[in-house]
Tab-separated table of C-alpha atoms in Angstrom:
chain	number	residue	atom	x	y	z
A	385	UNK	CA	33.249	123.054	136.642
A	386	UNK	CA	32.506	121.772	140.309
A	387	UNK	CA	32.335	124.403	143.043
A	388	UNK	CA	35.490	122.877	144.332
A	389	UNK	CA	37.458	123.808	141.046
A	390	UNK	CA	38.239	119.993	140.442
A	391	UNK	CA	37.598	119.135	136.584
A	392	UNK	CA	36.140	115.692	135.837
A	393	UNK	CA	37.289	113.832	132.497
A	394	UNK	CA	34.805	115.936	130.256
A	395	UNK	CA	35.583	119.065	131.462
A	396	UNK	CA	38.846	118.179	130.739
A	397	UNK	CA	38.641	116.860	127.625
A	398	UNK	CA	37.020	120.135	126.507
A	399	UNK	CA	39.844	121.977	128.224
A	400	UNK	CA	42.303	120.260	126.515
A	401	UNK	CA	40.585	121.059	123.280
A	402	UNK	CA	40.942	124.389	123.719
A	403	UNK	CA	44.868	124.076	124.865
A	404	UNK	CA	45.185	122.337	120.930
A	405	UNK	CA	43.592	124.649	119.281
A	406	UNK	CA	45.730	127.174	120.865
A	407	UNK	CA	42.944	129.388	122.829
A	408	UNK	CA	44.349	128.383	126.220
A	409	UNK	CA	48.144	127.928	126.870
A	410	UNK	CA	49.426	125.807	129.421
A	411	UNK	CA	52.604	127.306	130.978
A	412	UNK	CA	55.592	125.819	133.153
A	413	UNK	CA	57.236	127.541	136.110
A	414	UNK	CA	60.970	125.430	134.851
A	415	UNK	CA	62.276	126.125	138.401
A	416	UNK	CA	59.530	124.105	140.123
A	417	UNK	CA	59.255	121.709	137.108
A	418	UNK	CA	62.752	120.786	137.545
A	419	UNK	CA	63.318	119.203	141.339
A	420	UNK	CA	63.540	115.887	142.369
A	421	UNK	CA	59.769	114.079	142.493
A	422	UNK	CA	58.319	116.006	139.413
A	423	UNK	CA	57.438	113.831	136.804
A	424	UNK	CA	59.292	115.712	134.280
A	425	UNK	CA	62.893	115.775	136.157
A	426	UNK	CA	66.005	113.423	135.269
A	427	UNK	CA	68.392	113.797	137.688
A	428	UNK	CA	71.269	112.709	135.348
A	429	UNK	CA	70.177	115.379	133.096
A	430	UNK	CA	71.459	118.017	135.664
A	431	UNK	CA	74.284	115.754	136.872
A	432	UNK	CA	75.724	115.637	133.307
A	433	UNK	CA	75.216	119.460	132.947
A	434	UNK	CA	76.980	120.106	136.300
A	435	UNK	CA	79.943	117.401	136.454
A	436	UNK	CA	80.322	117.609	132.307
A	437	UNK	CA	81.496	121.364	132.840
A	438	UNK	CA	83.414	120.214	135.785
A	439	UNK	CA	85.296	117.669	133.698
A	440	UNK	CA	85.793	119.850	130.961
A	441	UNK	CA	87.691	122.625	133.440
A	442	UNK	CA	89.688	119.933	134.886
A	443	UNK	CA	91.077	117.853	131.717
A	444	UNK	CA	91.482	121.606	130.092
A	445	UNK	CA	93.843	122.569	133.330
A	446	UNK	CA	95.882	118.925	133.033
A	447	UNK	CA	96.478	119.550	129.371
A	448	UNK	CA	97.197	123.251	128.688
A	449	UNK	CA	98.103	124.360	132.386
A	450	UNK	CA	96.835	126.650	134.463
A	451	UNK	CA	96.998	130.010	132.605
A	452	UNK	CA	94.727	128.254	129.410
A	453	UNK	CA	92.706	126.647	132.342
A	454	UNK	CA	91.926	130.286	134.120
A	455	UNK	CA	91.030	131.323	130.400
A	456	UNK	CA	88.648	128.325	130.103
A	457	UNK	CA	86.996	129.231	133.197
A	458	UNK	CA	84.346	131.559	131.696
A	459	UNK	CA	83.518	129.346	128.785
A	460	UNK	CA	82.922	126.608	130.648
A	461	UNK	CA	80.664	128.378	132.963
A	462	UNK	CA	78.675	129.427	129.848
A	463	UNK	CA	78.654	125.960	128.597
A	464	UNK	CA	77.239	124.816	131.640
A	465	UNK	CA	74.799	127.655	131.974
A	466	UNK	CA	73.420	126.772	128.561
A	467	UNK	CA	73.184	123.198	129.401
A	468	UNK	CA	71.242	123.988	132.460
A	469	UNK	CA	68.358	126.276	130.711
A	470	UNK	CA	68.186	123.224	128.130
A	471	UNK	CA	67.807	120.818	130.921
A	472	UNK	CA	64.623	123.011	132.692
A	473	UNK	CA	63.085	123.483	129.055
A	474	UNK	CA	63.057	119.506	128.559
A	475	UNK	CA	62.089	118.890	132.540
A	476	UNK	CA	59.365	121.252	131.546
A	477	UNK	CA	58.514	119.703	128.226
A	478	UNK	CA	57.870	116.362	129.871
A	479	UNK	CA	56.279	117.983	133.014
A	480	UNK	CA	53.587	119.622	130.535
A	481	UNK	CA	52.869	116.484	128.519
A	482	UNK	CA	52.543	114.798	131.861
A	483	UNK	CA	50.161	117.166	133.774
A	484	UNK	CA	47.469	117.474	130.233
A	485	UNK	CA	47.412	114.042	129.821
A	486	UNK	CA	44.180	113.509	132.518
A	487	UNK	CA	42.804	116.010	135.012
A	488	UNK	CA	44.188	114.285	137.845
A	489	UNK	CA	47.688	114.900	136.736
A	490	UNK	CA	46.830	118.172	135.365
A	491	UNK	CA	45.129	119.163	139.235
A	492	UNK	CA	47.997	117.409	140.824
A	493	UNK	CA	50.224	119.889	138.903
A	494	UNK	CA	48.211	122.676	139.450
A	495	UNK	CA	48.074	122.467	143.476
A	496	UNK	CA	51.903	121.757	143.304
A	497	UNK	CA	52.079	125.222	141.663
A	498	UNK	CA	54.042	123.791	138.704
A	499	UNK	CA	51.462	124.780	135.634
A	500	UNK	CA	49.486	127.815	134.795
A	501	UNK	CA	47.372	128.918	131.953
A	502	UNK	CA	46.645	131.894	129.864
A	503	UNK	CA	44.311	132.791	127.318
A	504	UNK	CA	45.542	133.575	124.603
A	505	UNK	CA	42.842	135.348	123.115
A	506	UNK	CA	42.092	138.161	126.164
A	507	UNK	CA	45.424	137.666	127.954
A	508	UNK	CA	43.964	136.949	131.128
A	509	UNK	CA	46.057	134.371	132.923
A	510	UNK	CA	45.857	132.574	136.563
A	511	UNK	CA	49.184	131.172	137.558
A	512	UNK	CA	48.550	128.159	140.323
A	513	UNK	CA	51.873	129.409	142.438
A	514	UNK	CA	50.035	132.734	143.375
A	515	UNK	CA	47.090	130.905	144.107
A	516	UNK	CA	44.865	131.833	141.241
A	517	UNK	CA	41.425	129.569	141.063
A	518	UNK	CA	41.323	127.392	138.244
A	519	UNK	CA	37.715	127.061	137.975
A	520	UNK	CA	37.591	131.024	137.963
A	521	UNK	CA	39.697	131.357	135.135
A	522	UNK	CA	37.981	128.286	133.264
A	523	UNK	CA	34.643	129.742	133.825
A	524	UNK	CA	35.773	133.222	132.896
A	525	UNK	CA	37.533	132.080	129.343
A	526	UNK	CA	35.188	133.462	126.543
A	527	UNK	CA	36.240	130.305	124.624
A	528	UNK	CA	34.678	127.932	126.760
């Protein structure tokens, strides 16, 4: 590991042997993972989530009335809730996949304080968004 925390390709590649074989996990803060310019987002993921529960409230008040529409209110809000934690999961999905597939990615992700790692064998783990070194906690794994 350079002094300036930056991994080169073989450091990386040994990294990412280690997030494989499970020693190190790579984790996702969803709410970051999930704005517009991350490589994981899709913004007509979220429209769909947000105007599909809108639709839903409206065509349910136009075709049972009000009263049925009031009662549809809460379910619709749960449908749309749902549909929003599914949408962050896949934005993060993608933004993980992205970010380990070189160490440029996976440093670009890190300084946007989008990806953090534990290990999974001692617990320790340095999140990027609190400003935890990533050489630190590389040189500090038992496993490497």
């Amino acid at each position: 590991m350079e002094e300036s925390g930056d991994m080169d390709e073989r450091e990386f590649a040994s990294f990412k042997r280690l997030v494989d074989g499970g020693k190190i996990a790579v984790g996702v803060n969803l709410t970051s993972a999930n704005v517009p310019g991350m490589p994981g987002y899709r913004g007509y993921e979220n429209s769909l989530a947000m105007w599909g529960s809108i639709v839903a409230v409206v065509l349910v008040f136009i075709g049972y009335g009000w009263l049925i529409g009031l009662l549809s209110l809460p379910i619709c809000i749960g449908i749309f809730l749902i549909a929003g934690r599914i949408v962050q999961k896949r934005a993060g999905g993608r933004t993980k996949q992205w970010a380990l597939h070189s160490a440029s990615r996976f440093r670009t992700a890190w300084d946007a304080g989008v990806v953090s790692v534990r290990d999974t064998e001692s617990g320790r783990t340095a999140i990027s968004a609190r400003g935890d070194s990533l050489g630190e906690f590389l040189r500090g794994t038992e496993c490497a």
